[in-house]
Coordinates of C-alpha atoms in Angstrom, one line a residue:
Chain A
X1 CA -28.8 -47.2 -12.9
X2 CA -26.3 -46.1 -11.0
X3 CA -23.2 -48.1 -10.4
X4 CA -20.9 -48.1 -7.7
X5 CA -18.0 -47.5 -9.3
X6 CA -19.4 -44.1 -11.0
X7 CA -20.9 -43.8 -7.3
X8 CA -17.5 -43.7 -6.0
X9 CA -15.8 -41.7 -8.6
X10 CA -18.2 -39.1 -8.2
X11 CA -17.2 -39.1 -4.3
X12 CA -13.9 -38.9 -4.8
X13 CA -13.9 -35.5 -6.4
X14 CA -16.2 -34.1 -4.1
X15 CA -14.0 -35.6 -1.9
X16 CA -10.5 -34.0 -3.1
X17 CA -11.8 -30.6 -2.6
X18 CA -12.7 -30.7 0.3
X19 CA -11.1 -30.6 3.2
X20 CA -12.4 -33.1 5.7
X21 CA -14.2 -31.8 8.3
X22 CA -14.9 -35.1 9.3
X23 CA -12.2 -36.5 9.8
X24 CA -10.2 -33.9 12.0
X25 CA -10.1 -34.7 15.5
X26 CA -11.5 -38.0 15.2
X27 CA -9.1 -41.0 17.3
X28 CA -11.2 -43.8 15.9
X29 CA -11.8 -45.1 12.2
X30 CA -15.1 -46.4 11.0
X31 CA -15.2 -50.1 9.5
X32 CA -18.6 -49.5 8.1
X33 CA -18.6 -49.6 4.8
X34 CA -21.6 -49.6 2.3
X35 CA -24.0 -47.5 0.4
X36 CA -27.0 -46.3 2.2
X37 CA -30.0 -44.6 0.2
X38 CA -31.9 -41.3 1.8
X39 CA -35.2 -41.0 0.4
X40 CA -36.6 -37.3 1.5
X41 CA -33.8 -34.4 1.9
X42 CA -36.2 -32.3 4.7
X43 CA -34.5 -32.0 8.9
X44 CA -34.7 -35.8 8.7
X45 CA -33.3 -36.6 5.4
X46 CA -30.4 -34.1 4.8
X47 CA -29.5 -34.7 8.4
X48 CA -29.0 -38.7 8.0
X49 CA -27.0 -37.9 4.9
X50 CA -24.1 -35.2 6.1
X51 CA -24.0 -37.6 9.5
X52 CA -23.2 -41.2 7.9
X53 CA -20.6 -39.6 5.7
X54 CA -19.0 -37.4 8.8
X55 CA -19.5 -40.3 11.5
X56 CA -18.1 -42.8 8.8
X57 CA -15.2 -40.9 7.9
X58 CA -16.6 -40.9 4.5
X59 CA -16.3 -45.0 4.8
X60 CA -20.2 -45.0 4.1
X61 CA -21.4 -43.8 0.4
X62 CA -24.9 -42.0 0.5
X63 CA -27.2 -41.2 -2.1
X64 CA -30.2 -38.5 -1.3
X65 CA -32.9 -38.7 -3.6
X66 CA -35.1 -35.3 -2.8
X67 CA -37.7 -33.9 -5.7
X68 CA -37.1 -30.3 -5.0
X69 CA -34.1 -28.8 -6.3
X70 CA -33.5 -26.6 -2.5
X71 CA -34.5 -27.3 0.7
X72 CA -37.2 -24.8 2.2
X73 CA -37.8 -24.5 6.0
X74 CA -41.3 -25.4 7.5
X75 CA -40.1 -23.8 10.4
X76 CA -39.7 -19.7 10.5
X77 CA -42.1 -20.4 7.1
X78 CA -45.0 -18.7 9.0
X79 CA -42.8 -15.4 10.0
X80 CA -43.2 -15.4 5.7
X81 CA -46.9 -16.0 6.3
X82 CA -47.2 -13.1 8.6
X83 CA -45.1 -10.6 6.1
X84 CA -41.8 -10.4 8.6
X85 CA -39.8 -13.3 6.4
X86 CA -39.1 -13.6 2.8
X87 CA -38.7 -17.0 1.2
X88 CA -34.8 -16.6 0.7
X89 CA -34.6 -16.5 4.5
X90 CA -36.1 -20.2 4.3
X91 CA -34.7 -21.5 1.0
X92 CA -30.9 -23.6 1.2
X93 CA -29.3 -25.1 -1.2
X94 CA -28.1 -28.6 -1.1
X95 CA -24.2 -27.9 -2.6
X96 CA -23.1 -28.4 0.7
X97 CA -24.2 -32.4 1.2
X98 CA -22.7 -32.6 -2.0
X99 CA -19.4 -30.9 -2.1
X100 CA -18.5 -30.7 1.7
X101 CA -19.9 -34.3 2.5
X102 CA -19.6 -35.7 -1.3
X103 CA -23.2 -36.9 -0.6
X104 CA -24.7 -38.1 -4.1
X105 CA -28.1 -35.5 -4.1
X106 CA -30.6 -36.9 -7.3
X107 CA -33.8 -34.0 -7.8
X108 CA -35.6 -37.5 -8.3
X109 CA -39.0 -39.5 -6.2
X110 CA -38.5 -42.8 -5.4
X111 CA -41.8 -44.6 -6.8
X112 CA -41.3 -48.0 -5.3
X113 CA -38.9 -50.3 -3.1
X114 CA -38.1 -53.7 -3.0
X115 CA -36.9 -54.5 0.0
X116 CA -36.5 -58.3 -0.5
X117 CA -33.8 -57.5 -3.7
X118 CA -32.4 -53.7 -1.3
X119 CA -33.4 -51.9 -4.8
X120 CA -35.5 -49.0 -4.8
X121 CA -37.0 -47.3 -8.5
X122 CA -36.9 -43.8 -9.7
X123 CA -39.5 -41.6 -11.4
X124 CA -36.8 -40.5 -14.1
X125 CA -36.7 -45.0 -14.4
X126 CA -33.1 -45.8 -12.8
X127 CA -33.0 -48.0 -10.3
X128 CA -30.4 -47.6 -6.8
X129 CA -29.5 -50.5 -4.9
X130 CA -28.8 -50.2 -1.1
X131 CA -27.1 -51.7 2.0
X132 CA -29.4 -49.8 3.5
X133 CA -32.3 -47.5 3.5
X134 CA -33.6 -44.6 5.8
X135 CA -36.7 -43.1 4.5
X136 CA -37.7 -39.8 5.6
X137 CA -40.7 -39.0 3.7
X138 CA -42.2 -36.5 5.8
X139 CA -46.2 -36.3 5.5
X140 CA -49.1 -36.9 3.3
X141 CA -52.3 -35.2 3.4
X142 CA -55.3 -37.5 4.0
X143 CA -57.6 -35.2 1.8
X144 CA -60.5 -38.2 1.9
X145 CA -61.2 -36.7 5.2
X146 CA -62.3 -33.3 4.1
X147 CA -64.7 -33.7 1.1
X148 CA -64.8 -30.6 -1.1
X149 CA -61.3 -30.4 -1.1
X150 CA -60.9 -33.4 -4.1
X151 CA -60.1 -31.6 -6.9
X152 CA -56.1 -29.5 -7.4
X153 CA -58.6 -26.0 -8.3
X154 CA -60.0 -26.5 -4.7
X155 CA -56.6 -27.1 -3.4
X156 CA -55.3 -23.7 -5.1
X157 CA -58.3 -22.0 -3.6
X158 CA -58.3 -23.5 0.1
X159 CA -54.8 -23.9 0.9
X160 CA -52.4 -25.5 3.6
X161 CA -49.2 -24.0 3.6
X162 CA -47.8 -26.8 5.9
X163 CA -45.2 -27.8 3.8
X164 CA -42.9 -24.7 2.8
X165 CA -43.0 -23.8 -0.9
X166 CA -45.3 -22.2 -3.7
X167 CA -48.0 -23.0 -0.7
X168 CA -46.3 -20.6 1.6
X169 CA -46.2 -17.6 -1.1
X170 CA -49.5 -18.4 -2.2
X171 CA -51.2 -18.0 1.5
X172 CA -49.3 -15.2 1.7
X173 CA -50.8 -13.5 -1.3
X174 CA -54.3 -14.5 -0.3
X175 CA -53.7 -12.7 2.8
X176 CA -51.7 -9.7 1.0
X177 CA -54.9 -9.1 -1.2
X178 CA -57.6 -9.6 1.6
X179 CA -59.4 -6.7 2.6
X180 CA -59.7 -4.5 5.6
X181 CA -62.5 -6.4 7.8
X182 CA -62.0 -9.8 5.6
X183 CA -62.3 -12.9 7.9
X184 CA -58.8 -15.5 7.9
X185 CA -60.0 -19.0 9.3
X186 CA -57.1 -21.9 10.2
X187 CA -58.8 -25.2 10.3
X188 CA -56.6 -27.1 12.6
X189 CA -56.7 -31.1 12.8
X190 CA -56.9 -33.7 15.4
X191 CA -53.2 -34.2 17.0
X192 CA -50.8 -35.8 16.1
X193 CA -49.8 -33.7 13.0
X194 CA -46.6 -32.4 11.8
X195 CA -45.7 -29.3 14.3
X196 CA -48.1 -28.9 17.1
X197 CA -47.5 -25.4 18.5
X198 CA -47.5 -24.4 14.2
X199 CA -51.3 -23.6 13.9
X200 CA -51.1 -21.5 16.7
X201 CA -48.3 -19.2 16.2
X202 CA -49.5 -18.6 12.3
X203 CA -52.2 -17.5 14.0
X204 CA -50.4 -14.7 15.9
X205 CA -48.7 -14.5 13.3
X206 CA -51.5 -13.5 11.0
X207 CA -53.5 -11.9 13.8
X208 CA -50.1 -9.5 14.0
X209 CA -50.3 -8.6 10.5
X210 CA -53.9 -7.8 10.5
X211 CA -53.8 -5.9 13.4
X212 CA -51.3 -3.6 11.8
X213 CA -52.0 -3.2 8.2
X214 CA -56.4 -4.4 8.4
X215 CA -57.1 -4.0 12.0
X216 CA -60.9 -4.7 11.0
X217 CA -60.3 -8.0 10.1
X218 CA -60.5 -11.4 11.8
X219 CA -58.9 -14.3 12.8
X220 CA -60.8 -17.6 13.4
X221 CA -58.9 -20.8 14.8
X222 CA -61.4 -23.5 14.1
X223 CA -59.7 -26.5 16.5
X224 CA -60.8 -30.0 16.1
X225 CA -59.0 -30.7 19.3
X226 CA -60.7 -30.0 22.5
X227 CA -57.9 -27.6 23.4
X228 CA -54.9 -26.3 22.0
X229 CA -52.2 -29.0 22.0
X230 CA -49.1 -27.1 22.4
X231 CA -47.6 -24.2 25.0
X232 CA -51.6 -24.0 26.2
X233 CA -50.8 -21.3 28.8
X234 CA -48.5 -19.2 26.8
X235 CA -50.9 -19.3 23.9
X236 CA -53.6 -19.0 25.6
X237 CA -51.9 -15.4 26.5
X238 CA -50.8 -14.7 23.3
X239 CA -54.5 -15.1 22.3
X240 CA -55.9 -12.6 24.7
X241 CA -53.5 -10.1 23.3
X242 CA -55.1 -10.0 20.0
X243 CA -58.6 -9.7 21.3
X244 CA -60.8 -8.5 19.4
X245 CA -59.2 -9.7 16.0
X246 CA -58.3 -13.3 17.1
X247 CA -60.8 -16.0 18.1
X248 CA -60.1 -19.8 18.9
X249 CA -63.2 -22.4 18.5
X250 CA -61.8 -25.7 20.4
X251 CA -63.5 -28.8 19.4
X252 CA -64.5 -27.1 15.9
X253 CA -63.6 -30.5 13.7
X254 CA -63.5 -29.6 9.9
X255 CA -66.7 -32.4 8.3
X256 CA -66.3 -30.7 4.9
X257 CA -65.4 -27.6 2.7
X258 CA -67.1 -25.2 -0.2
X259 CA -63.9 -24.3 -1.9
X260 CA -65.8 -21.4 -4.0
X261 CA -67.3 -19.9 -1.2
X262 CA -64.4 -20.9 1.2
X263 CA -66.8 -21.8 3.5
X264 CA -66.1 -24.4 6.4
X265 CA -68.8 -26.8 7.5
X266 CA -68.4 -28.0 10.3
X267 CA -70.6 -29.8 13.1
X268 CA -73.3 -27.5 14.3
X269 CA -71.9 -24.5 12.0
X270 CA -70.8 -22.9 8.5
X271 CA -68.1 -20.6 8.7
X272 CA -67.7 -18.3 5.5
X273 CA -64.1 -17.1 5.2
X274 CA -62.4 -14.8 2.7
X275 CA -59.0 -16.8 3.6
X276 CA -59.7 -20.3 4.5
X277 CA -56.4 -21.8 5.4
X278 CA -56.7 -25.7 6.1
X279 CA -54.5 -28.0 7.8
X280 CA -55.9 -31.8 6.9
X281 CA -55.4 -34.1 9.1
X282 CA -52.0 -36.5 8.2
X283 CA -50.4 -39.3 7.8
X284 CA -46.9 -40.7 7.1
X285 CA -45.5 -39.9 3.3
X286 CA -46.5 -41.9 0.4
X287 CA -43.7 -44.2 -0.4
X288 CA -43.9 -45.7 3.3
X289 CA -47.2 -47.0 3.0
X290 CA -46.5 -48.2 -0.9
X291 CA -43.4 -50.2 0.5
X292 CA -45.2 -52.7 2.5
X293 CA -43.8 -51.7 6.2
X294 CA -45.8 -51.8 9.0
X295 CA -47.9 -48.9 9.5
X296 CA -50.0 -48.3 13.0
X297 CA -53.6 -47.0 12.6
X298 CA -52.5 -47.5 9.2
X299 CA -50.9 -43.9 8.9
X300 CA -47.5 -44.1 11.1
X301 CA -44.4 -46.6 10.7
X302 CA -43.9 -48.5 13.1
X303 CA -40.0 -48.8 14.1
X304 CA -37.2 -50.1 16.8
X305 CA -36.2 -47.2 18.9
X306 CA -32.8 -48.5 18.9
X307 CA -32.2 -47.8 15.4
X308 CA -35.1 -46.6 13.2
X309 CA -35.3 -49.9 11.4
X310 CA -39.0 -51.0 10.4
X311 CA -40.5 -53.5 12.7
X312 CA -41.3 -56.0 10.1
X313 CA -39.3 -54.6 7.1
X314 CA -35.6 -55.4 7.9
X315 CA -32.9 -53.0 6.1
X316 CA -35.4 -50.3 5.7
X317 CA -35.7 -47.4 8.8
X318 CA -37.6 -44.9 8.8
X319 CA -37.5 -40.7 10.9
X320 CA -39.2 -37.8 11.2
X321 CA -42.6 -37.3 11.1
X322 CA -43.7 -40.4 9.5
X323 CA -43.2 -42.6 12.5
X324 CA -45.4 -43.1 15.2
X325 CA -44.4 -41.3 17.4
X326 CA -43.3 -41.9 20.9
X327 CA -45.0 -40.7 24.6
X328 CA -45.2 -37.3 24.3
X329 CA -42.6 -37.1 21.7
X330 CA -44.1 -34.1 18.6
X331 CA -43.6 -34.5 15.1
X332 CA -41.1 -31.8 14.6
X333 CA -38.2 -30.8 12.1
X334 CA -35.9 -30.5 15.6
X335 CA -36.7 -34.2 16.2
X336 CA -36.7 -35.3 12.9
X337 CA -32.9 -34.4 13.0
X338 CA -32.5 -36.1 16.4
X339 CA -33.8 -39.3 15.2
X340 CA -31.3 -38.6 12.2
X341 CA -28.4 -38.6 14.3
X342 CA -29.6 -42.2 16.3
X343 CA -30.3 -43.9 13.2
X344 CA -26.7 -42.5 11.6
X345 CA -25.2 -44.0 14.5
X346 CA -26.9 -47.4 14.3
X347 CA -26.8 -48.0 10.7
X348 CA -23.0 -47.2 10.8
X349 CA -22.8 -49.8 14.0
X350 CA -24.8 -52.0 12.0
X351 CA -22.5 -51.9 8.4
X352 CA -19.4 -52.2 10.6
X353 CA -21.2 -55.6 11.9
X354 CA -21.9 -53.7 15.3
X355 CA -25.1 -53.7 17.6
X356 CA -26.7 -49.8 17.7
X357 CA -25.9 -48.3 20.4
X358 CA -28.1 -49.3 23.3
X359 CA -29.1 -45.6 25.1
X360 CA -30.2 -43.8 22.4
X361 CA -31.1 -40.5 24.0
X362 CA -32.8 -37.5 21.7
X363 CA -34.6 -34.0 22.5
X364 CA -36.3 -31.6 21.6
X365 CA -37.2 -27.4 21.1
X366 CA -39.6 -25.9 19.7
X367 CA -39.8 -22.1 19.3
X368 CA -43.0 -20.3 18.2
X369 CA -43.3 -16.6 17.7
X370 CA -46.3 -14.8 18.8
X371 CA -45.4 -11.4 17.5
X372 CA -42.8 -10.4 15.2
X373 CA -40.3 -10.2 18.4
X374 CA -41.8 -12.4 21.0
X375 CA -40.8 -15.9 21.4
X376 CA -42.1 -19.0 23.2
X377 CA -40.7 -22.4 23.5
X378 CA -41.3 -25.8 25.0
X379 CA -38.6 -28.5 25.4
X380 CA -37.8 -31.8 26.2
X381 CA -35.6 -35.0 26.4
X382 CA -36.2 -38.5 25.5
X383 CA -34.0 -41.9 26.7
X384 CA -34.8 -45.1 25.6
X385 CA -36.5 -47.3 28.3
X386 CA -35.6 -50.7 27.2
X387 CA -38.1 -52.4 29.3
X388 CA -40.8 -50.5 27.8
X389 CA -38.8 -50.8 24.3
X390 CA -39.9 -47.1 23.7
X391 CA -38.3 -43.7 24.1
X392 CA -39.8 -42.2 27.0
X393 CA -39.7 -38.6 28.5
X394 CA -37.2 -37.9 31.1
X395 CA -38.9 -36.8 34.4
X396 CA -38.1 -33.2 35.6
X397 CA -36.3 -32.3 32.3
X398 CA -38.1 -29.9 29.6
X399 CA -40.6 -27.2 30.0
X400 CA -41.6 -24.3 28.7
X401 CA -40.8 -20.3 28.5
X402 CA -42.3 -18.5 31.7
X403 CA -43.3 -16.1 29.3
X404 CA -42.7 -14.7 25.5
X405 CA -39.8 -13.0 25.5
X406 CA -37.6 -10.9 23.0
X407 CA -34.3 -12.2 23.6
X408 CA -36.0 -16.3 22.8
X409 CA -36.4 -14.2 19.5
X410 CA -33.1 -13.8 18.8
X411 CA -32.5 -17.2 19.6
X412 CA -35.6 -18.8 17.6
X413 CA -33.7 -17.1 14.8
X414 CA -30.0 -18.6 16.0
X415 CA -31.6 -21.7 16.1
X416 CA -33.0 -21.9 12.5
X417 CA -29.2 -21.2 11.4
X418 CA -27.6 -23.5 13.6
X419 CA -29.8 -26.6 12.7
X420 CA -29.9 -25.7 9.2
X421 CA -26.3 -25.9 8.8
X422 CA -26.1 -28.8 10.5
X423 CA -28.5 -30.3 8.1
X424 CA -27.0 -28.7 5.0
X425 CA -23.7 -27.5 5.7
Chain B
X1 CA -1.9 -34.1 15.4
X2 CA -0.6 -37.0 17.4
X3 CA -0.4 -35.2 20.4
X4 CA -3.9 -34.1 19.6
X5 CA -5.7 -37.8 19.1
X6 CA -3.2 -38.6 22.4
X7 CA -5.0 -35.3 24.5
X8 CA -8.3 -36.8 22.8
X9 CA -8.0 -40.5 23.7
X10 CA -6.5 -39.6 27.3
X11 CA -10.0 -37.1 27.7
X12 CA -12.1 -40.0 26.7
X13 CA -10.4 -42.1 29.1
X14 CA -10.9 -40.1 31.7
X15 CA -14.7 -39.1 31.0
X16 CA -15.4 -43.1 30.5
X17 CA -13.8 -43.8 33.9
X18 CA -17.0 -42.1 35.4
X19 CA -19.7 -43.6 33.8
X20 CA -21.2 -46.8 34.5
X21 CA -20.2 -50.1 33.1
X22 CA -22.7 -50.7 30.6
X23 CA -22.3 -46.9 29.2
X24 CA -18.4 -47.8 28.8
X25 CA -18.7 -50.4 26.4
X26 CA -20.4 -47.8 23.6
X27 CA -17.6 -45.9 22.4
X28 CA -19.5 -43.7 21.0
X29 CA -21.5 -42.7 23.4
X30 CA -20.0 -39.1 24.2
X31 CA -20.0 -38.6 20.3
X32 CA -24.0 -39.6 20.1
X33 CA -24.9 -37.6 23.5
X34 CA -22.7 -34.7 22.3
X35 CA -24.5 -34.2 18.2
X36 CA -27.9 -33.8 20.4
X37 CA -26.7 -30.4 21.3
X38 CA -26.1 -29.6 17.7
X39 CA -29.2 -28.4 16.6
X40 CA -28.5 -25.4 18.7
X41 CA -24.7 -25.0 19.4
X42 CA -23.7 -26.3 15.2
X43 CA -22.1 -29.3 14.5
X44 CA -19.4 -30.7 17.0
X45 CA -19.8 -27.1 18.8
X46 CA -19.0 -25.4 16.0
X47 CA -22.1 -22.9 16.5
X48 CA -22.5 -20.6 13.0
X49 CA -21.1 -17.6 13.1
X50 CA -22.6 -14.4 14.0
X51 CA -25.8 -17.1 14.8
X52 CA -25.3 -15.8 18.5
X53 CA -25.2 -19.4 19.8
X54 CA -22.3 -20.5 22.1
X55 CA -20.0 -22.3 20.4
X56 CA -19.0 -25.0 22.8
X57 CA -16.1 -26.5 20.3
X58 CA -13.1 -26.7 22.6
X59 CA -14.1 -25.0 25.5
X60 CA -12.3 -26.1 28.8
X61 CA -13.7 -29.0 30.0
X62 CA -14.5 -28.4 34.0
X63 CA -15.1 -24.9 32.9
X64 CA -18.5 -26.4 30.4
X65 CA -19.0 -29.3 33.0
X66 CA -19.8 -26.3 35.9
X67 CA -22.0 -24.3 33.8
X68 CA -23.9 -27.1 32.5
X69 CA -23.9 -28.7 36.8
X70 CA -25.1 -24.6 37.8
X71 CA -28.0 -24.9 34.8
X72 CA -28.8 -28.2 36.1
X73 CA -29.1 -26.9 39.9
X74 CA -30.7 -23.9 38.8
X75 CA -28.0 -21.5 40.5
X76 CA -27.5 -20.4 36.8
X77 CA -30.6 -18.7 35.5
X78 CA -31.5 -19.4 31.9
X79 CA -34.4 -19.5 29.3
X80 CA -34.0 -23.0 28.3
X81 CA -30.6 -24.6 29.5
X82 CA -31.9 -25.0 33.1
X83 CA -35.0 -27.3 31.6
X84 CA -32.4 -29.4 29.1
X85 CA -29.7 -29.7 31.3
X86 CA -31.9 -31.9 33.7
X87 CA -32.6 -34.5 30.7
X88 CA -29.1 -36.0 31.0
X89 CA -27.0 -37.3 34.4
X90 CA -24.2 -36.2 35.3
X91 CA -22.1 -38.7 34.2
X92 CA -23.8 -38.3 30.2
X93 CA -22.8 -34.1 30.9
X94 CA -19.1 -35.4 31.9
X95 CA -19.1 -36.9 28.5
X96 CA -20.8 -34.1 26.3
X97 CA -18.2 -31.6 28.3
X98 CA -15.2 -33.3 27.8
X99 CA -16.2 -34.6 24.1
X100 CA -16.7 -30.7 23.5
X101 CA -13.6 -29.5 24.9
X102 CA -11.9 -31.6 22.6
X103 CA -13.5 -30.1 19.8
X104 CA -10.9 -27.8 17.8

C-alpha cells in the first residue's frame, strides 16, 4: 500500500529537479489539496494527470496507474499500418509525468474500486486510497457480438489493430506478407466506436500501399452502418481515387467470423479474405462497468457535464471514450484530452471546496490521411447548455476541409506532437 | 516577477471587464478556455518546437485578438481556424488572447 507520506517524499524529489513549469506566471495559488488516482495513462488519462499537478501548483498529489510501460498513439497508428510510420514515431515514454510533473506512474491495473471506503485494488495486491478518482479506461471489445472470434488463436489470426501496440505490428505484417492480388477486408461496427473517421482512412491507407507495392490486390470496407459516419464527402472522394482496388459495402453488419478461413459472414453474404481486419463493436473499459457506476445501454458511463463525476457514483468521474457521449460529440483521443482539462479544473474546484466551473466549453479535430500526404479534417466545439444539462454543439462553428490537402499534412503531423506533449511532456 | 504577476493581474482585469457577469465570477475561466487550444498550439502556447504550430505564448494581445476576430469574419482565410474560431464569442477570444499574451 502506498502511503502518503512515501507518496509525498517521492514528489518532492521529482519535485526538486525540476523547475516548475507550473508555477511560472501563475498570479493565483490553488487551495486544493488531496490525492487524486488516474486509472488509464491514454489522451484522457495522462492528460488529467500533468493538468491537476500544473493547475494545482503541485498542491494536488496524483497517482497514474497505466499497465503498459509507454504510451503508444492510436492516432498516426494507421500511417504504421499503411508502411509510411514506424512504431517509434507512436511510442512516448511516461518520464515526463513523472519527473517534470512528479506524477506517481505505477505499470499496474486496477482490478476493483470501492467507492464507498475511496480505495481502489491493484493486480500486483496494493491497495491506493483517493480523494478522488478519474477513470479513463478507454474501450473494451464486446467480442460476444461476433461469434468465431472466442478464442486468443482467433484473435491472433483476425485482428483489430484499434488499440496501438503488438496489434498494430501484427496487422502490419499480415499485410507485409500478403500477396499481389490478396483481398484486405475492414469490418467496420455500428457507430459510436472509438474514432469514427479511423476505419476509413486505414482504408486509404491500406488501399495506398497496395496500390503501390500489390496493385492487384483489394480492399473491401464491409460497413455495418448504412453510410460512412465520418468526413462522408471527402471520403467518399478519397474512395473513388482508389477505384479499382478499394470497395466500400455500407450496411454490411459483421453476424459472425471463420478465423481459419478468415472469412466474414455476414447477412446475405461470405466474404473470404486473406487479411481480415475487424473492428468489434465497443463498449466502455472494463473496470467501469466492474465498479458499479451507471452505465447507459449498459456499455457507456453516464456522467455530469460539469465535471465528469458519475451520475450515481459520487467521487468517481469518468473521460474519454468510455462515456456516453454527448450530441454529436466522437469518441476521440483529441476529446478525450479536452474532457481532461474540464474535469482537472473541477476536481481541483472541487478539493479547494469550490463549485466546477459552470461553462465548461471543449472541441474538437480530427485529422485523417487519405494518402501518405493528403489530409482531411473535421472539427468542432462544444459549450455546456445547462438547460439541457448536456454539452451541445455550437451552431455555425466546426466543419470540415474543402478538400485533402498537403499542407493539413504537415499539420496532422504538428498536431500529433503538440497534443502528445501536452499529454506527456 | 512582481511586475510580471502585476502586468498579469492588470490583463486579467481588463479582459474580465468585458465579459458578462456570470463569466466574471469563474476566475478561471480564461485559463480553462485558453488549455482548449492546447492540443494544437502546446501547453499555455508553448507550441513544440520545430512542430510548425504557432506558438501563441506571449504574443501581443490586440495583435492575437485581430487575427482570431479576421478568422472568425472570414476576411482571414484558413484551413481550420476560420471553422474554430466561430465556437467561442468574442468576449471568451478576449480572454484566450489576453491569457496568451501573458504567457512567457
Amino acid at each position: 500500500m502506498w502511503n502518503r507520506r512515501e507518496f509525498l517524499k517521492g514528489a518532492a524529489l521529482a519535485g526538486g529537479v525540476v523547475a516548475l513549469p507550473g508555477l511560472s506566471g501563475c498570479a493565483m495559488g490553488s487551495k486544493a489539496r488531496g490525492h487524486v488516482v488516474v486509472v488509464g495513462g491514454g489522451f484522457g488519462g495522462a492528460t488529467v494527470a500533468k493538468y491537476l499537478r500544473m493547475w494545482s501548483q503541485m498542491g494536488v498529489d496524483v497517482t497514474l496507474v497505466e499497465r503498459n510501460p509507454q504510451f503508444i498513439s492510436c492516432p498516426i497508428s494507421n500511417l504504421v499500418i499503411g508502411g509510411d510510420k514506424q512504431m517509434a514515431d507512436i511510442t512516448m515514454s511516461y518520464d515526463g509525468l513523472r519527473n517534470t510533473w512528479g506524477v506517481k506512474v505505477l505499470q499496474d491495473t486496477v482490478t476493483a474500486v470501492d467507492a464507498g471506503a475511496r480505495k481502489v485494488t491493484l493486480a500486483s495486491g496494493g491497495v491506493l486510497s483517493y480523494d478522488r478518482l478519474v477513470l479513463s479506461p478507454g474501450i473494451e471489445f464486446m467480442y460476444d457480438q461476433v461469434p468465431g472470434l472466442e478464442t486468443e488463436a482467433a484473435r491472433d489470426t483476425v485482428l483489430h489493430a484499434w488499440k496501438a501496440g503488438a496489434q498494430t505490428v501484427a496487422l502490419r505484417k499480415q499485410l507485409e506478407d500478403m500477396k499481389d492480388g490478396g483481398v484486405y477486408a475492414l469490418s467496420i461496427p455500428k457507430a459510436p466506436y472509438r474514432c469514427p473517421p479511423g476505419p476509413y482512412e486505414r482504408a486509404c491507407l491500406v488501399a495506398n500501399y497496395l496500390q503501390k507495392t500489390k496493385p492487384k490486390s483489394k480492399v473491401l470496407v464491409l460497413d455495418a452502418n448504412e453510410e460512412i459516419t465520418s468526413k462522408k464527402g471527402l471520403f467518399t472522394k478519397a474512395f473513388e481515387k482508389y477505384k479499382g482496388i478499394l470497395e466500400y459495402r455500407p450496411n454490411s453488419e459483421l453476424r459472425e467470423v471463420d478465423a481459419a478461413s478468415r472469412t466474414a459472414v455476414l447477412e446475405f453474404d461470405k466474404v473470404k479474405a486473406d487479411v481480415l481486419n475487424v473492428v468489434p463493436p465497443q463498449r466502455a473499459g472494463d473496470i467501469a462497468a466492474k465498479s458499479g457506476i451507471k452505465l447507459i445501454n449498459n456499455r457507456w458511463v453516464d456522467i455530469d457535464w460539469l465535471s465528469f463525476e458519475s451520475v450515481n457514483t459520487p467521487g468517481v468521474h469518468v473521460i474519454g471514450d468510455a462515456i456516453f457521449p454527448a450530441p454529436t460529440m466522437p469518441k476521440s483521443g483529441h476529446m478525450a484530452n479536452q474532457h481532461a482539462k474540464v474535469t482537472a479544473a473541477a476536481i481541483i474546484n472541487l478539493l479547494a471546496g469550490e463549485a466546477p466551473s459552470s461553462t465548461p466549453l471543449v472541441m474538437n479535430t480530427c485529422y485523417s490521411f487519405v494518402d501518405s500526404k493528403n489530409v482531411i479534417h473535421v472539427s468542432s466545439v462544444h459549450l455546456y447548455d445547462a438547460a439541457k444539462k448536456t454539452v451541445m454543439p455550437v451552431q455555425g462553428a466546426g466543419g470540415v476541409s474543402a478538400a485533402a490537402n498537403e499542407l493539413e499534412g504537415k499539420y496532422a503531423l504538428s498536431w500529433a506532437r503538440n497534443i502528445w506533449a501536452d499529454m506527456l511532456v | 516577477m512582481k511586475l510580471l504577476r502585476w502586468t498579469l493581474a492588470v490583463g486579467l482585469i481588463g479582459a474580465m471587464g468585458a465579459v458578462h457577469a456570470e463569466e466574471k465570477a469563474d476566475p478561471n475561466l480564461a485559463r480553462n478556455l485558453a488549455a482548449t487550444c492546447a492540443n494544437c498550439h502546446g501547453t499555455d502556447g508553448k507550441a513544440v518546437a520545430g512542430s510548425g504550430a504557432e506558438a501563441l505564448a506571449g504574443t501581443d494581445k490586440a495583435k492575437l485578438m485581430q487575427k482570431l476576430m479576421d478568422f472568425r469574419s472570414g476576411a482571414k482565410p484558413a484551413t481550420i481556424m476560420h471553422q474554430i474560431s466561430k465556437g467561442y464569442t468574442e468576449a471568451q477570444l478576449e480572454l484566450v488572447a489576453a491569457y496568451f499574451a501573458a504567457r512567457k
